[in-house]
Coordinates of C-alpha atoms and ligand atoms in Angstrom, one line a residue:
X331 CA -10.1 12.8 14.4
X332 CA -9.2 16.0 12.6
X333 CA -6.3 17.8 14.3
X334 CA -5.7 20.7 11.9
X335 CA -2.3 19.2 11.2
X336 CA -3.6 16.7 8.6
X337 CA -2.6 16.5 5.0
X338 CA -5.6 17.4 2.8
X339 CA -6.2 17.0 -0.9
X340 CA -8.8 19.3 -2.3
X341 CA -10.2 18.6 -5.8
X342 CA -6.7 17.4 -6.8
X343 CA -6.4 17.0 -10.5
X344 CA -3.7 16.0 -13.0
X345 CA -4.2 16.2 -16.7
X346 CA -1.7 15.1 -19.4
X347 CA -3.1 16.7 -22.5
X348 CA -6.6 15.3 -22.9
X349 CA -5.9 12.4 -20.5
X350 CA -7.0 12.8 -16.9
X351 CA -4.6 10.9 -14.6
X352 CA -6.1 12.1 -11.3
X353 CA -9.7 13.4 -11.5
X354 CA -10.5 15.9 -8.7
X355 CA -9.8 13.8 -5.6
X356 CA -10.7 14.9 -2.1
X357 CA -9.1 13.2 0.9
X358 CA -7.9 14.0 4.4
X359 CA -4.9 11.9 5.6
X360 CA -5.0 12.0 9.4
X361 CA -1.9 13.2 11.1
X362 CA 0.3 10.3 12.2
X363 CA -1.4 7.6 10.3
X364 CA 0.0 4.9 8.0
X365 CA -2.0 5.1 4.7
X366 CA -1.7 2.9 1.7
X367 CA -2.8 4.2 -1.7
X368 CA -3.9 1.0 -3.4
X369 CA -5.0 0.3 -6.9
X370 CA -4.2 -1.4 -10.2
X371 CA -1.5 -0.1 -12.5
X372 CA -2.3 3.2 -14.2
X373 CA -5.1 4.3 -11.8
X374 CA -3.2 7.4 -10.7
X375 CA -1.5 6.5 -7.4
X376 CA 2.0 7.6 -8.3
X377 CA 0.8 10.8 -9.9
X378 CA -1.1 11.6 -6.7
X379 CA 2.0 10.9 -4.6
X380 CA 4.2 13.0 -6.9
X381 CA 1.8 15.9 -6.8
X382 CA 1.9 15.8 -2.9
X383 CA 5.7 15.7 -3.1
X384 CA 6.0 18.5 -5.6
X385 CA 7.7 16.4 -8.2
X386 CA 4.6 16.8 -10.5
X387 CA 2.7 20.0 -11.1
X388 CA -0.9 20.2 -10.1
X389 CA -3.4 20.9 -12.9
X390 CA -6.3 21.9 -10.6
X391 CA -7.1 21.8 -6.9
X392 CA -4.6 21.9 -4.0
X393 CA -2.5 20.0 -1.4
X394 CA -3.0 21.4 2.1
X395 CA -0.7 20.7 5.1
X396 CA -1.2 22.3 8.5
X397 CA -4.0 24.4 6.9
X398 CA -1.5 25.8 4.4
X399 CA -1.7 25.4 0.6
X400 CA 1.7 23.8 -0.3
X401 CA 0.8 22.9 -3.9
X402 CA 3.0 25.5 -5.5
X403 CA 6.0 25.2 -3.1
X404 CA 9.2 23.4 -4.2
X405 CA 9.6 19.8 -2.8
X406 CA 12.2 20.8 -0.2
X407 CA 9.9 23.5 1.3
X408 CA 6.7 21.4 1.7
X409 CA 7.4 19.4 4.9
X410 CA 7.1 16.2 2.8
X411 CA 9.9 13.8 1.7
X412 CA 9.8 11.1 -0.9
X413 CA 11.4 7.7 -1.0
X414 CA 11.5 6.5 -4.5
X415 CA 10.8 3.1 -6.0
X416 CA 14.4 2.9 -7.3
X417 CA 16.1 4.2 -4.2
X418 CA 19.4 4.8 -6.1
X419 CA 22.0 6.1 -3.7
X420 CA 24.9 8.2 -4.9
X421 CA 27.5 5.5 -5.6
X422 CA 30.5 7.8 -4.9
X423 CA 29.3 8.9 -1.5
X424 CA 29.5 6.9 1.8
X425 CA 26.4 5.9 3.6
X426 CA 26.7 8.8 6.0
X427 CA 27.3 11.3 3.2
X428 CA 24.3 9.9 1.3
X429 CA 22.1 10.4 4.3
X430 CA 23.3 14.0 5.0
X431 CA 23.3 15.0 1.3
X432 CA 20.1 17.1 1.4
X433 CA 21.5 19.0 4.5
X434 CA 24.7 19.8 2.6
X435 CA 22.5 21.3 -0.2
X436 CA 20.9 23.4 2.5
X437 CA 24.4 24.6 3.5
X438 CA 24.4 23.0 7.0
X439 CA 27.8 22.7 8.7
X440 CA 29.5 19.3 8.5
X441 CA 29.1 18.7 12.2
X442 CA 25.4 19.3 12.1
X443 CA 25.0 17.2 9.0
X444 CA 26.8 14.2 10.4
X445 CA 25.0 14.4 13.7
X446 CA 21.7 14.4 12.0
X447 CA 22.8 11.6 9.6
X448 CA 24.0 9.4 12.5
X449 CA 20.8 9.8 14.4
X450 CA 18.8 8.7 11.3
X451 CA 21.2 5.7 10.7
X452 CA 20.7 4.7 14.3
X453 CA 16.9 4.8 13.8
X454 CA 17.2 2.4 10.8
X455 CA 19.8 0.3 12.5
X456 CA 22.6 1.1 10.1
X457 CA 25.0 3.0 12.4
X458 CA 27.7 0.2 12.1
X459 CA 27.8 0.7 8.3
X460 CA 28.0 4.5 8.1
X461 CA 31.4 4.5 6.4
X462 CA 30.5 1.9 3.8
X463 CA 29.9 2.7 0.1
X464 CA 26.5 1.8 -1.4
X465 CA 27.9 -1.1 -3.5
X466 CA 29.1 -2.8 -0.3
X467 CA 25.5 -3.1 0.9
X468 CA 22.7 -5.6 0.3
X469 CA 19.4 -4.5 -1.3
X470 CA 17.7 -4.3 2.1
X471 CA 20.5 -2.3 3.6
X472 CA 20.5 0.2 0.7
X473 CA 16.8 0.6 1.2
X474 CA 17.3 1.5 4.9
X475 CA 19.9 4.1 3.8
X476 CA 17.3 5.5 1.4
X477 CA 14.8 5.7 4.2
X478 CA 17.3 7.5 6.5
X479 CA 18.1 9.9 3.6
X480 CA 14.4 10.8 3.2
X481 CA 13.8 11.1 7.0
X482 CA 16.9 13.3 7.7
X483 CA 14.9 16.4 6.5
X484 CA 12.4 15.7 9.4
X485 CA 9.4 15.6 7.1
X486 CA 5.9 15.7 8.5
X487 CA 4.8 13.3 5.8
X488 CA 6.9 10.5 4.3
X489 CA 5.9 9.5 0.8
X490 CA 6.8 6.0 -0.4
X491 CA 6.4 4.8 -4.0
X492 CA 6.3 1.0 -4.1
X493 CA 9.1 0.8 -1.6
X494 CA 9.1 -3.0 -1.3
X495 CA 8.8 -4.0 -5.0
X496 CA 12.5 -4.5 -5.5
X497 CA 12.8 -6.9 -2.5
X498 CA 12.5 -10.7 -2.5
X499 CA 9.3 -12.0 -0.8
X500 CA 11.0 -12.9 2.5
X501 CA 12.8 -9.6 2.8
X502 CA 9.6 -7.8 1.8
X503 CA 7.8 -9.1 4.9
X504 CA 10.6 -8.1 7.2
X505 CA 11.0 -4.6 5.7
X506 CA 7.3 -4.0 5.9
X507 CA 7.4 -4.7 9.6
X508 CA 10.3 -2.3 10.0
X509 CA 8.4 0.4 8.1
X510 CA 5.4 0.0 10.4
X511 CA 7.7 0.2 13.5
X512 CA 9.4 3.3 12.1
X513 CA 6.1 5.0 11.4
X514 CA 4.9 4.3 15.0
X515 CA 8.2 5.5 16.5
X516 CA 8.3 8.7 14.5
X517 CA 4.6 9.4 14.8
X518 CA 4.5 11.1 11.3
X519 CA 2.2 10.3 8.4
X520 CA 3.4 7.7 5.9
X521 CA 1.7 7.5 2.5
X522 CA 2.7 4.3 0.8
X523 CA 1.8 3.5 -2.8
X524 CA 1.3 -0.2 -3.6
X525 CA -0.7 -2.4 -6.0
X526 CA -0.5 -5.3 -3.5
X527 CA -3.6 -5.9 -1.4
X528 CA -1.7 -8.0 1.2
X529 CA 0.9 -5.3 1.6
X530 CA -1.9 -2.7 2.2
X531 CA -3.8 -4.9 4.6
X532 CA -0.7 -5.7 6.6
X533 CA 0.5 -2.1 6.9
X534 CA -2.3 0.4 6.7
X535 CA -4.3 2.2 9.3
X536 CA -6.2 3.4 6.3
X537 CA -6.5 2.1 2.8
X538 CA -7.4 4.4 0.0
X539 CA -8.4 2.4 -3.1
X540 CA -8.1 4.2 -6.4
X541 CA -9.5 3.2 -9.7
X542 CA -9.6 5.1 -13.0
X543 CA -8.2 8.3 -11.5
X544 CA -10.7 8.6 -8.6
X545 CA -10.9 7.3 -5.0
X546 CA -13.2 4.3 -5.1
X547 CA -13.2 3.7 -1.3
X548 CA -11.2 4.8 1.7
X549 CA -11.3 3.5 5.3
X550 CA -9.7 1.4 7.9
X551 CA -8.1 -1.8 6.3
X552 CA -10.6 -4.1 7.9
X553 CA -13.6 -2.1 6.7
X554 CA -12.3 -2.0 3.1
X555 CA -11.7 -5.7 3.1
X556 CA -14.8 -6.9 4.9
X557 CA -17.3 -4.2 3.7
X558 CA -16.2 -3.4 0.1
X559 CA -18.5 -0.7 -1.3
X560 CA -18.3 -1.7 -5.0
X561 CA -17.8 -4.7 -7.1
X562 CA -14.4 -3.3 -8.2
X563 CA -13.2 -3.1 -4.5
X564 CA -14.5 -6.5 -3.7
X565 CA -12.7 -8.1 -6.7
X566 CA -9.6 -6.0 -6.3
X567 CA -9.2 -6.7 -2.6
X568 CA -9.6 -10.4 -3.4
X569 CA -10.9 -13.1 -1.2
X570 CA -14.5 -12.4 -2.3
X571 CA -17.0 -13.8 -4.7
X572 CA -19.5 -11.5 -6.4
X573 CA -23.0 -12.9 -6.7
X574 CA -26.2 -11.4 -8.1
X575 CA -29.0 -12.0 -5.7
X576 CA -32.5 -10.6 -6.7
X577 CA -30.8 -8.5 -9.3
X578 CA -28.4 -6.9 -6.8
X579 CA -24.7 -7.6 -6.7
X580 CA -23.5 -9.0 -3.4
X581 CA -20.1 -9.9 -2.1
X582 CA -19.4 -13.1 -0.3
X583 CA -16.1 -13.8 1.4
X584 CA -14.3 -16.9 -0.1
X585 CA -13.7 -18.2 3.4
X586 CA -17.5 -18.0 4.1
X587 CA -18.2 -19.9 0.9
X588 CA -18.7 -23.5 2.0
X589 CA -18.1 -26.7 0.1
X590 CA -20.3 -29.7 0.7
X591 CA -20.6 -33.1 -1.0
X592 CA -23.0 -33.6 -3.9
X593 CA -26.5 -34.2 -2.5
X594 CA -26.0 -31.9 0.5
X595 CA -27.7 -28.5 0.9
X596 CA -26.7 -25.6 -1.3
X597 CA -26.3 -25.2 -5.1
X598 CA -24.8 -27.5 -7.7
X599 CA -21.2 -26.8 -8.8
X600 CA -18.3 -28.5 -10.5
X601 CA -14.8 -28.1 -9.2
X602 CA -12.5 -26.5 -11.8
X603 CA -9.3 -26.1 -9.8
X604 CA -7.7 -27.0 -6.5
X605 CA -4.8 -25.1 -5.1
X606 CA -3.0 -26.1 -1.9
X607 CA -2.0 -23.0 0.1
X608 CA -0.5 -24.5 3.2
X609 CA -3.0 -23.6 5.9
X610 CA -5.9 -23.8 3.5
X611 CA -7.0 -25.0 0.1
X612 CA -8.3 -22.7 -2.6
X613 CA -11.1 -24.6 -4.5
X614 CA -12.6 -22.9 -7.5
X615 CA -16.0 -24.3 -8.7
X616 CA -18.3 -23.3 -11.5
X617 CA -21.8 -22.6 -10.4
X618 CA -24.5 -21.4 -12.8
X619 CA -21.8 -20.3 -15.3
X620 CA -19.9 -18.3 -12.6
X621 CA -16.5 -19.3 -11.1
X622 CA -16.7 -19.1 -7.3
X623 CA -13.8 -19.5 -4.9
X624 CA -14.0 -21.4 -1.6
X625 CA -11.2 -21.1 0.8
X626 CA -11.3 -24.3 2.9
X627 CA -9.2 -24.9 6.0
X628 CA -6.7 -27.7 5.2
X629 CA -8.0 -30.2 7.8
X630 CA -11.6 -29.9 6.5
X631 CA -10.4 -30.2 2.9
X632 CA -8.3 -33.3 3.4
X633 CA -11.0 -35.0 5.5
X634 CA -13.0 -35.1 2.2
X635 CA -10.7 -34.1 -0.7
X636 CA -12.1 -32.9 -4.0
X637 CA -10.5 -33.0 -7.5
X638 CA -11.2 -31.0 -10.7
X639 CA -14.3 -32.3 -12.5
X640 CA -16.0 -33.5 -9.3
X641 CA -19.6 -32.4 -8.6
X642 CA -20.0 -30.5 -5.3
X643 CA -22.5 -28.2 -3.6
X644 CA -21.7 -24.7 -2.6
X645 CA -23.5 -23.1 0.3
X646 CA -23.3 -20.0 2.5
X647 CA -25.1 -18.4 5.4
X648 CA -27.4 -15.7 3.8
X649 CA -26.3 -13.3 6.6
X650 CA -22.8 -13.4 5.1
X651 CA -23.9 -11.7 1.9
X652 CA -22.7 -8.1 1.7
X653 CA -24.7 -5.9 -0.6
X654 CA -22.6 -3.8 -3.1
X655 CA -23.5 -0.6 -4.8
X656 CA -25.1 -1.5 -8.1
Ligands
ADP1310 P1 -0.2 4.2 -11.1 O1 0.8 4.8 -10.2 O2 -1.5 4.0 -10.4 O3 0.3 3.0 -11.8 P2 0.2 6.6 -12.6 O4 -0.1 7.7 -11.6 O5 1.6 6.3 -12.8 O6 -0.6 5.3 -12.2 O7 -0.5 7.0 -14.0 C1 -1.8 7.4 -14.1 C2 -2.1 7.6 -15.6 O8 -1.4 8.8 -16.0 C3 -1.7 6.5 -16.5 O9 -2.7 6.4 -17.5 C4 -0.4 7.0 -17.1 O10 -0.2 6.4 -18.3 C5 -0.6 8.5 -17.1 N1 0.7 9.2 -17.0 C6 1.5 9.1 -15.9 N2 2.6 9.9 -16.1 C7 2.4 10.5 -17.3 C8 3.2 11.4 -18.1 N3 4.3 11.9 -17.6 N4 2.7 11.8 -19.3 C9 1.6 11.3 -19.8 N5 0.8 10.4 -19.1 C10 1.2 10.0 -17.9

């Protein structure tokens, strides 16, 4: 629902010389939503984020917040705040002073700064470490401080550029749950740039898939995954096979691609690889010159295991085919 408080991109464009990094994108980010900007490296995600933040000038078009064009305002005046990929903290300042730094720049009194910083540190569960120096913190703790530092300005929109990429896989899953909780508690818009599909699916109310400087598809995470509009989205989101049926490209979810013994119904294929994934097994098979992926629940696979080189049949329910834009 449009509230009038949304963040809106109107024909937003960035050119570097002759190269177009962002090509006239239009989008409305609903107020209070968690949005992931998802796409392969070089598709224009970070440039879009930096134009929203004011760290990159806009070549054409505008960024509108609360119905006001903010595209020419300095970063601190926009109502947005950015958490960078390398969330380098000032090494010579304590955690509390790092968090209150932007308020010091604004000339706020020490009492006011510290009160605001302590509130934010409480929010990210770091109050007990307020007097530490950054080099006495773990990576995950430094990141929370960076978050508190971005949030202390009370932004309407928090911009996060690959915020989880520096963390190990275990911590990444924990921190992403914390980001989601924080967004819910604060009720502000989070725009999170990532090239990880799993990350976007786990976090986003809305996924905006970018490719070649444009928005390829935007919508609720479940829609983007289960109803990709184009072959690019189907392949990029993963978990899909793309088949040509009557000259039209169709997506078929890998978990709806069924493996049967040779001689059963379906089409002939030869297993090319088998990868155990814990709860399921990823079986790749070559069918009519195309590699297809079948995700088989582990119990079903081990009831009748397959090896590379074995002949199998692949089948699917025709109703599971999802037509893509040609
Ligand atoms: P992403 O974040 O999706 O990886 P970027 O927004 O960083 O992509 O980059 C989009 C395109 O713009 C890329 O082709 C990149 O090389 C180009 N680009 C980004 N920043 C600059 C710059 N400062 N000067 C010239 N080209 C740039």
